[in-house]
PDB file of C-alpha atoms in Angstrom:
ATOM      1  CA  UNK A   1      -0.152  -0.102   0.469  1.00 43.00           C
ATOM      2  CA  UNK A   2       0.985   3.311  -1.044  1.00 43.00           C
ATOM      3  CA  UNK A   3       1.695   5.493   2.400  1.00 45.00           C
ATOM      4  CA  UNK A   4       1.436   9.088   2.992  1.00 41.00           C
ATOM      5  CA  UNK A   5       5.555   8.724   3.809  1.00 42.00           C
ATOM      6  CA  UNK A   6       6.328   6.767   0.570  1.00 42.00           C
ATOM      7  CA  UNK A   7       4.337   9.985  -0.948  1.00 41.00           C
ATOM      8  CA  UNK A   8       7.210  12.439   1.064  1.00 45.00           C
ATOM      9  CA  UNK A   9       9.949   9.804   0.187  1.00 46.00           C
ATOM     10  CA  UNK A  10       8.681  10.046  -3.630  1.00 42.00           C
ATOM     11  CA  UNK A  11       8.906  13.840  -3.300  1.00 44.00           C
ATOM     12  CA  UNK A  12      12.549  14.727  -1.480  1.00 51.00           C
ATOM     13  CA  UNK A  13      13.703  11.951  -4.356  1.00 43.00           C
ATOM     14  CA  UNK A  14      12.546  14.159  -7.008  1.00 46.00           C
ATOM     15  CA  UNK A  15      13.559  17.548  -5.605  1.00 52.00           C
ATOM     16  CA  UNK A  16      16.858  16.218  -4.671  1.00 51.00           C
ATOM     17  CA  UNK A  17      17.421  14.627  -7.764  1.00 49.00           C
ATOM     18  CA  UNK A  18      16.350  17.492  -9.924  1.00 48.00           C
ATOM     19  CA  UNK A  19      18.147  20.574  -7.909  1.00 49.00           C
ATOM     20  CA  UNK A  20      21.663  18.021  -9.253  1.00 53.00           C
ATOM     21  CA  UNK A  21      20.238  18.565 -12.593  1.00 53.00           C
ATOM     22  CA  UNK A  22      20.996  21.322 -15.057  1.00 53.00           C
ATOM     23  CA  UNK A  23      18.390  22.947 -17.403  1.00 52.00           C
ATOM     24  CA  UNK A  24      18.992  20.962 -20.287  1.00 61.00           C
ATOM     25  CA  UNK A  25      18.999  17.661 -18.353  1.00 63.00           C
ATOM     26  CA  UNK A  26      15.397  19.182 -17.247  1.00 65.00           C
ATOM     27  CA  UNK A  27      13.630  19.209 -20.481  1.00 63.00           C
ATOM     28  CA  UNK A  28      15.230  16.289 -21.876  1.00 69.00           C
ATOM     29  CA  UNK A  29      13.860  14.300 -18.269  1.00 67.00           C
ATOM     30  CA  UNK A  30      10.871  15.849 -19.719  1.00 66.00           C
ATOM     31  CA  UNK A  31      10.374  13.793 -22.043  1.00 73.00           C
ATOM     32  CA  UNK A  32       8.668  14.132 -26.129  1.00 80.00           C
ATOM     33  CA  UNK A  33       6.164  16.131 -25.011  1.00 82.00           C
ATOM     34  CA  UNK A  34       8.525  19.394 -23.972  1.00 85.00           C
ATOM     35  CA  UNK A  35       9.416  20.262 -27.508  1.00 88.00           C
ATOM     36  CA  UNK A  36       5.189  20.885 -28.537  1.00 91.00           C
ATOM     37  CA  UNK A  37       5.812  23.290 -25.230  1.00 91.00           C
ATOM     38  CA  UNK A  38       9.061  24.729 -26.233  1.00 90.00           C
ATOM     39  CA  UNK A  39       6.908  25.656 -30.254  1.00 94.00           C
ATOM     40  CA  UNK A  40       4.208  26.650 -28.063  1.00 94.00           C
ATOM     41  CA  UNK A  41       6.498  29.534 -26.146  1.00 93.00           C
ATOM     42  CA  UNK A  42       8.471  30.660 -29.346  1.00 95.00           C
ATOM     43  CA  UNK A  43       5.457  31.195 -31.327  1.00 95.00           C
ATOM     44  CA  UNK A  44       3.953  33.100 -27.690  1.00 95.00           C
ATOM     45  CA  UNK A  45       7.267  34.973 -27.933  1.00 95.00           C
ATOM     46  CA  UNK A  46       7.006  35.934 -31.598  1.00 96.00           C
ATOM     47  CA  UNK A  47       3.344  36.666 -31.695  1.00 95.00           C
ATOM     48  CA  UNK A  48       3.508  38.980 -28.349  1.00 95.00           C
ATOM     49  CA  UNK A  49       6.510  41.371 -30.300  1.00 95.00           C
ATOM     50  CA  UNK A  50       4.820  41.256 -33.366  1.00 94.00           C
ATOM     51  CA  UNK A  51       1.689  42.086 -32.371  1.00 94.00           C
ATOM     52  CA  UNK A  52       2.979  45.368 -29.465  1.00 94.00           C
ATOM     53  CA  UNK A  53       4.805  46.284 -31.806  1.00 93.00           C
ATOM     54  CA  UNK A  54       1.877  46.939 -34.160  1.00 91.00           C
ATOM     55  CA  UNK A  55      -0.199  48.216 -31.883  1.00 91.00           C
ATOM     56  CA  UNK A  56       2.265  50.700 -30.319  1.00 90.00           C
ATOM     57  CA  UNK A  57       2.941  52.092 -34.130  1.00 88.00           C
ATOM     58  CA  UNK A  58      -0.848  51.950 -34.502  1.00 87.00           C
ATOM     59  CA  UNK A  59      -1.288  54.200 -31.459  1.00 83.00           C
ATOM     60  CA  UNK A  60       1.246  56.863 -32.139  1.00 80.00           C
ATOM     61  CA  UNK A  61      -0.910  59.475 -32.288  1.00 75.00           C
ATOM     62  CA  UNK A  62      -0.633  63.466 -33.887  1.00 75.00           C
ATOM     63  CA  UNK A  63      -2.899  65.261 -30.941  1.00 77.00           C
ATOM     64  CA  UNK A  64      -3.291  67.974 -33.313  1.00 85.00           C
ATOM     65  CA  UNK A  65      -4.626  65.965 -35.968  1.00 86.00           C
ATOM     66  CA  UNK A  66      -8.195  66.499 -36.315  1.00 88.00           C
ATOM     67  CA  UNK A  67      -7.280  69.902 -35.655  1.00 88.00           C
ATOM     68  CA  UNK A  68      -5.718  70.143 -38.858  1.00 89.00           C
ATOM     69  CA  UNK A  69      -8.510  67.793 -40.327  1.00 89.00           C
ATOM     70  CA  UNK A  70     -10.933  70.229 -39.393  1.00 88.00           C
ATOM     71  CA  UNK A  71      -9.015  73.548 -40.661  1.00 88.00           C
ATOM     72  CA  UNK A  72      -8.396  72.129 -44.077  1.00 86.00           C
ATOM     73  CA  UNK A  73     -12.397  70.728 -44.848  1.00 87.00           C
ATOM     74  CA  UNK A  74     -13.625  74.190 -43.289  1.00 86.00           C
ATOM     75  CA  UNK A  75     -11.285  75.877 -45.391  1.00 84.00           C
ATOM     76  CA  UNK A  76     -12.614  73.658 -48.599  1.00 82.00           C
ATOM     77  CA  UNK A  77      -8.807  72.260 -49.128  1.00 85.00           C
ATOM     78  CA  UNK A  78     -10.374  68.477 -49.006  1.00 86.00           C
ATOM     79  CA  UNK A  79      -6.788  67.831 -50.943  1.00 89.00           C
ATOM     80  CA  UNK A  80      -4.887  68.723 -48.405  1.00 90.00           C
ATOM     81  CA  UNK A  81      -6.460  66.660 -45.561  1.00 88.00           C
ATOM     82  CA  UNK A  82      -6.451  63.418 -48.310  1.00 89.00           C
ATOM     83  CA  UNK A  83      -2.457  64.197 -48.307  1.00 91.00           C
ATOM     84  CA  UNK A  84      -2.624  64.787 -44.672  1.00 89.00           C
ATOM     85  CA  UNK A  85      -4.056  60.686 -44.246  1.00 89.00           C
ATOM     86  CA  UNK A  86      -1.917  59.614 -46.436  1.00 88.00           C
ATOM     87  CA  UNK A  87       1.107  60.877 -44.617  1.00 87.00           C
ATOM     88  CA  UNK A  88      -0.051  59.969 -41.536  1.00 86.00           C
ATOM     89  CA  UNK A  89       0.323  55.390 -41.167  1.00 85.00           C
ATOM     90  CA  UNK A  90      -2.393  55.014 -38.319  1.00 89.00           C
ATOM     91  CA  UNK A  91      -5.718  53.493 -38.515  1.00 91.00           C
ATOM     92  CA  UNK A  92      -6.832  56.609 -36.991  1.00 90.00           C
ATOM     93  CA  UNK A  93      -5.842  58.457 -40.334  1.00 90.00           C
ATOM     94  CA  UNK A  94      -6.916  55.418 -42.851  1.00 91.00           C
ATOM     95  CA  UNK A  95     -10.554  55.559 -41.492  1.00 92.00           C
ATOM     96  CA  UNK A  96     -10.523  59.446 -41.318  1.00 91.00           C
ATOM     97  CA  UNK A  97      -9.342  59.487 -44.987  1.00 91.00           C
ATOM     98  CA  UNK A  98     -12.338  57.041 -46.480  1.00 90.00           C
ATOM     99  CA  UNK A  99     -14.465  59.247 -44.733  1.00 90.00           C
ATOM    100  CA  UNK A 100     -13.292  62.261 -46.710  1.00 89.00           C
ATOM    101  CA  UNK A 101     -13.297  60.280 -49.624  1.00 88.00           C
ATOM    102  CA  UNK A 102     -17.565  59.678 -49.388  1.00 87.00           C
ATOM    103  CA  UNK A 103     -17.706  63.764 -49.101  1.00 85.00           C
ATOM    104  CA  UNK A 104     -20.963  65.023 -50.915  1.00 81.00           C
ATOM    105  CA  UNK A 105     -22.900  61.302 -50.535  1.00 85.00           C
ATOM    106  CA  UNK A 106     -25.335  60.769 -47.601  1.00 86.00           C
ATOM    107  CA  UNK A 107     -23.898  60.930 -44.415  1.00 85.00           C
ATOM    108  CA  UNK A 108     -25.365  57.338 -43.804  1.00 85.00           C
ATOM    109  CA  UNK A 109     -22.747  56.388 -46.645  1.00 87.00           C
ATOM    110  CA  UNK A 110     -20.357  58.110 -44.932  1.00 87.00           C
ATOM    111  CA  UNK A 111     -20.930  57.107 -41.586  1.00 89.00           C
ATOM    112  CA  UNK A 112     -20.873  53.364 -43.109  1.00 90.00           C
ATOM    113  CA  UNK A 113     -17.979  53.678 -45.230  1.00 90.00           C
ATOM    114  CA  UNK A 114     -15.643  54.918 -41.948  1.00 91.00           C
ATOM    115  CA  UNK A 115     -17.290  51.841 -40.234  1.00 90.00           C
ATOM    116  CA  UNK A 116     -15.875  49.478 -42.212  1.00 92.00           C
ATOM    117  CA  UNK A 117     -12.282  50.669 -42.119  1.00 91.00           C
ATOM    118  CA  UNK A 118     -12.811  50.692 -38.172  1.00 91.00           C
ATOM    119  CA  UNK A 119     -13.792  46.917 -38.247  1.00 92.00           C
ATOM    120  CA  UNK A 120     -10.678  45.886 -41.148  1.00 93.00           C
ATOM    121  CA  UNK A 121      -8.286  48.271 -39.044  1.00 91.00           C
ATOM    122  CA  UNK A 122      -9.652  46.430 -35.499  1.00 92.00           C
ATOM    123  CA  UNK A 123      -9.569  43.317 -37.210  1.00 92.00           C
ATOM    124  CA  UNK A 124      -5.856  43.158 -38.352  1.00 92.00           C
ATOM    125  CA  UNK A 125      -4.482  44.588 -34.804  1.00 92.00           C
ATOM    126  CA  UNK A 126      -6.303  41.311 -33.688  1.00 92.00           C
ATOM    127  CA  UNK A 127      -4.445  38.813 -36.107  1.00 91.00           C
ATOM    128  CA  UNK A 128      -2.486  36.535 -34.555  1.00 91.00           C
ATOM    129  CA  UNK A 129      -4.494  37.268 -30.537  1.00 94.00           C
ATOM    130  CA  UNK A 130      -6.586  33.983 -31.053  1.00 94.00           C
ATOM    131  CA  UNK A 131      -3.544  31.874 -31.369  1.00 95.00           C
ATOM    132  CA  UNK A 132      -2.249  33.440 -28.376  1.00 95.00           C
ATOM    133  CA  UNK A 133      -5.567  32.814 -26.499  1.00 95.00           C
ATOM    134  CA  UNK A 134      -5.281  29.015 -27.428  1.00 95.00           C
ATOM    135  CA  UNK A 135      -1.569  28.797 -26.719  1.00 95.00           C
ATOM    136  CA  UNK A 136      -2.906  30.405 -22.744  1.00 94.00           C
ATOM    137  CA  UNK A 137      -5.607  27.659 -22.633  1.00 94.00           C
ATOM    138  CA  UNK A 138      -3.848  24.626 -24.204  1.00 94.00           C
ATOM    139  CA  UNK A 139      -0.504  24.944 -22.818  1.00 93.00           C
ATOM    140  CA  UNK A 140      -1.644  23.431 -19.663  1.00 92.00           C
ATOM    141  CA  UNK A 141      -3.678  20.765 -21.057  1.00 92.00           C
ATOM    142  CA  UNK A 142      -0.630  19.439 -22.924  1.00 91.00           C
ATOM    143  CA  UNK A 143       1.892  19.751 -19.754  1.00 88.00           C
ATOM    144  CA  UNK A 144      -1.066  17.423 -18.034  1.00 87.00           C
ATOM    145  CA  UNK A 145      -0.952  15.254 -21.249  1.00 88.00           C
ATOM    146  CA  UNK A 146       2.742  14.747 -19.790  1.00 83.00           C
ATOM    147  CA  UNK A 147       1.957  13.952 -16.225  1.00 81.00           C
ATOM    148  CA  UNK A 148      -0.716  11.359 -17.563  1.00 82.00           C
ATOM    149  CA  UNK A 149       1.756  10.015 -19.386  1.00 80.00           C
ATOM    150  CA  UNK A 150       4.571  10.327 -17.266  1.00 77.00           C
ATOM    151  CA  UNK A 151       1.963   8.209 -14.351  1.00 77.00           C
ATOM    152  CA  UNK A 152       0.785   5.507 -16.740  1.00 76.00           C
ATOM    153  CA  UNK A 153       4.501   4.424 -17.500  1.00 73.00           C
ATOM    154  CA  UNK A 154       4.987   4.692 -13.915  1.00 70.00           C
ATOM    155  CA  UNK A 155       1.826   2.166 -12.931  1.00 72.00           C
ATOM    156  CA  UNK A 156       3.429  -0.132 -16.314  1.00 73.00           C
ATOM    157  CA  UNK A 157       6.729  -0.532 -14.742  1.00 68.00           C
ATOM    158  CA  UNK A 158       5.240  -1.425 -11.120  1.00 67.00           C
ATOM    159  CA  UNK A 159       2.750  -3.463 -12.588  1.00 69.00           C
ATOM    160  CA  UNK A 160       6.169  -5.273 -14.293  1.00 64.00           C
ATOM    161  CA  UNK A 161       7.507  -5.934 -11.640  1.00 57.00           C
ATOM    162  CA  UNK A 162       5.023  -7.653  -9.157  1.00 55.00           C
ATOM    163  CA  UNK A 163       3.380  -4.855  -7.821  1.00 54.00           C
ATOM    164  CA  UNK A 164       6.037  -3.823  -5.761  1.00 57.00           C
ATOM    165  CA  UNK A 165       6.634   0.321  -4.845  1.00 54.00           C
ATOM    166  CA  UNK A 166      10.179   0.807  -5.688  1.00 57.00           C
ATOM    167  CA  UNK A 167      11.024   4.950  -4.525  1.00 57.00           C
ATOM    168  CA  UNK A 168      13.398   5.807  -7.366  1.00 59.00           C
ATOM    169  CA  UNK A 169      11.187   3.830 -10.219  1.00 57.00           C
ATOM    170  CA  UNK A 170       8.402   6.226  -9.309  1.00 60.00           C
ATOM    171  CA  UNK A 171      10.617   9.404  -8.813  1.00 59.00           C
ATOM    172  CA  UNK A 172      12.202   8.534 -11.794  1.00 59.00           C
ATOM    173  CA  UNK A 173       8.774   8.269 -13.348  1.00 62.00           C
ATOM    174  CA  UNK A 174       8.091  11.869 -11.903  1.00 68.00           C
ATOM    175  CA  UNK A 175      10.178  13.760 -13.883  1.00 64.00           C
ATOM    176  CA  UNK A 176       8.108  13.569 -16.535  1.00 64.00           C
ATOM    177  CA  UNK A 177       4.870  14.174 -14.385  1.00 71.00           C
ATOM    178  CA  UNK A 178       6.385  17.348 -13.011  1.00 77.00           C
ATOM    179  CA  UNK A 179       8.386  18.888 -16.119  1.00 81.00           C
ATOM    180  CA  UNK A 180       5.446  18.863 -18.495  1.00 86.00           C
ATOM    181  CA  UNK A 181       3.299  20.147 -15.869  1.00 86.00           C
ATOM    182  CA  UNK A 182       5.412  23.038 -14.805  1.00 86.00           C
ATOM    183  CA  UNK A 183       6.441  23.537 -18.833  1.00 88.00           C
ATOM    184  CA  UNK A 184       3.016  24.379 -19.251  1.00 91.00           C
ATOM    185  CA  UNK A 185       2.608  26.365 -16.897  1.00 92.00           C
ATOM    186  CA  UNK A 186       5.482  28.856 -17.796  1.00 92.00           C
ATOM    187  CA  UNK A 187       4.165  28.830 -21.445  1.00 94.00           C
ATOM    188  CA  UNK A 188       0.804  28.923 -20.454  1.00 94.00           C
ATOM    189  CA  UNK A 189       1.165  32.003 -17.594  1.00 95.00           C
ATOM    190  CA  UNK A 190       2.914  34.442 -20.250  1.00 95.00           C
ATOM    191  CA  UNK A 191       0.938  33.937 -22.319  1.00 95.00           C
ATOM    192  CA  UNK A 192      -2.385  35.146 -20.462  1.00 96.00           C
ATOM    193  CA  UNK A 193      -1.037  38.076 -19.330  1.00 96.00           C
ATOM    194  CA  UNK A 194       0.580  38.910 -22.995  1.00 95.00           C
ATOM    195  CA  UNK A 195      -3.350  38.278 -24.645  1.00 96.00           C
ATOM    196  CA  UNK A 196      -5.233  40.705 -21.941  1.00 96.00           C
ATOM    197  CA  UNK A 197      -2.793  43.055 -22.678  1.00 96.00           C
ATOM    198  CA  UNK A 198      -2.655  43.508 -26.348  1.00 95.00           C
ATOM    199  CA  UNK A 199      -6.823  42.766 -25.824  1.00 95.00           C
ATOM    200  CA  UNK A 200      -6.386  46.069 -23.775  1.00 94.00           C
ATOM    201  CA  UNK A 201      -4.040  48.001 -26.109  1.00 93.00           C
ATOM    202  CA  UNK A 202      -6.646  47.665 -28.669  1.00 93.00           C
ATOM    203  CA  UNK A 203     -10.033  48.535 -26.731  1.00 93.00           C
ATOM    204  CA  UNK A 204      -7.807  51.317 -26.174  1.00 91.00           C
ATOM    205  CA  UNK A 205      -7.155  52.079 -29.392  1.00 91.00           C
ATOM    206  CA  UNK A 206     -11.030  51.090 -30.565  1.00 91.00           C
ATOM    207  CA  UNK A 207     -12.585  53.869 -28.382  1.00 92.00           C
ATOM    208  CA  UNK A 208      -9.365  57.040 -29.718  1.00 89.00           C
ATOM    209  CA  UNK A 209     -10.943  55.678 -33.245  1.00 90.00           C
ATOM    210  CA  UNK A 210     -14.567  55.918 -32.370  1.00 90.00           C
ATOM    211  CA  UNK A 211     -14.174  59.306 -30.850  1.00 89.00           C
ATOM    212  CA  UNK A 212     -12.338  60.646 -33.425  1.00 89.00           C
ATOM    213  CA  UNK A 213     -14.994  59.127 -36.109  1.00 89.00           C
ATOM    214  CA  UNK A 214     -17.621  61.258 -34.262  1.00 90.00           C
ATOM    215  CA  UNK A 215     -15.457  64.582 -34.385  1.00 88.00           C
ATOM    216  CA  UNK A 216     -15.508  63.814 -38.118  1.00 88.00           C
ATOM    217  CA  UNK A 217     -18.987  63.643 -38.248  1.00 88.00           C
ATOM    218  CA  UNK A 218     -19.246  66.878 -36.739  1.00 87.00           C
ATOM    219  CA  UNK A 219     -16.784  68.580 -38.987  1.00 85.00           C
ATOM    220  CA  UNK A 220     -19.004  66.880 -42.185  1.00 83.00           C
ATOM    221  CA  UNK A 221     -22.050  68.732 -39.955  1.00 80.00           C
ATOM    222  CA  UNK A 222     -20.435  72.302 -40.444  1.00 71.00           C
ATOM    223  CA  UNK A 223     -21.388  74.022 -43.696  1.00 54.00           C
ATOM    224  CA  UNK A 224     -18.282  73.810 -46.042  1.00 50.00           C
ATOM    225  CA  UNK A 225     -16.138  76.890 -47.241  1.00 49.00           C
ATOM    226  CA  UNK A 226     -16.531  76.962 -50.868  1.00 46.00           C
TER     227      UNK A 226
END
């Protein structure tokens, strides 16, 4: 019968053994499932860095942009407003550009065109985020799979040994169980927080886009000088 004292002995053996092993040895001790987890960790880093850079670039904003657009339109210099939008590489500028190109049409058409561009820009910024969310949820399950595989291996070895509990054999099987679980959490936790951070940045940008969309529609409701 596997008692509490035996369980404590197994934990002590695992702790003492792992403390003497290097990172590479610990990684290999986790079994083949460590490689998919390593790949998921690399994908997590790539997606976060790439999306963080793209979102940061999109949120770099000239506070005087809408004032300049307002002045150009009020003074009838629509071409200058178009050139200003084209020279400003931000989602808000591309959204306002589409609205300027629809000047002269019904206001509902202008609003619809702006909203369509805004939706496309948000979808472009969210590229890769579903994968990051999947990694945050899936990596622990991969780690848990490694735990189950390791424990199944231990019990298979025990059954082949006549049912006797060999502490060193049990501790050896725990390498896979412990290392894949730890690796899964190491990958999932940064992916989880990284995903929520990027989503919050996008939400702030969406609020900014909505505010500028309203400001642009207010500009169009004023008479344009000929």
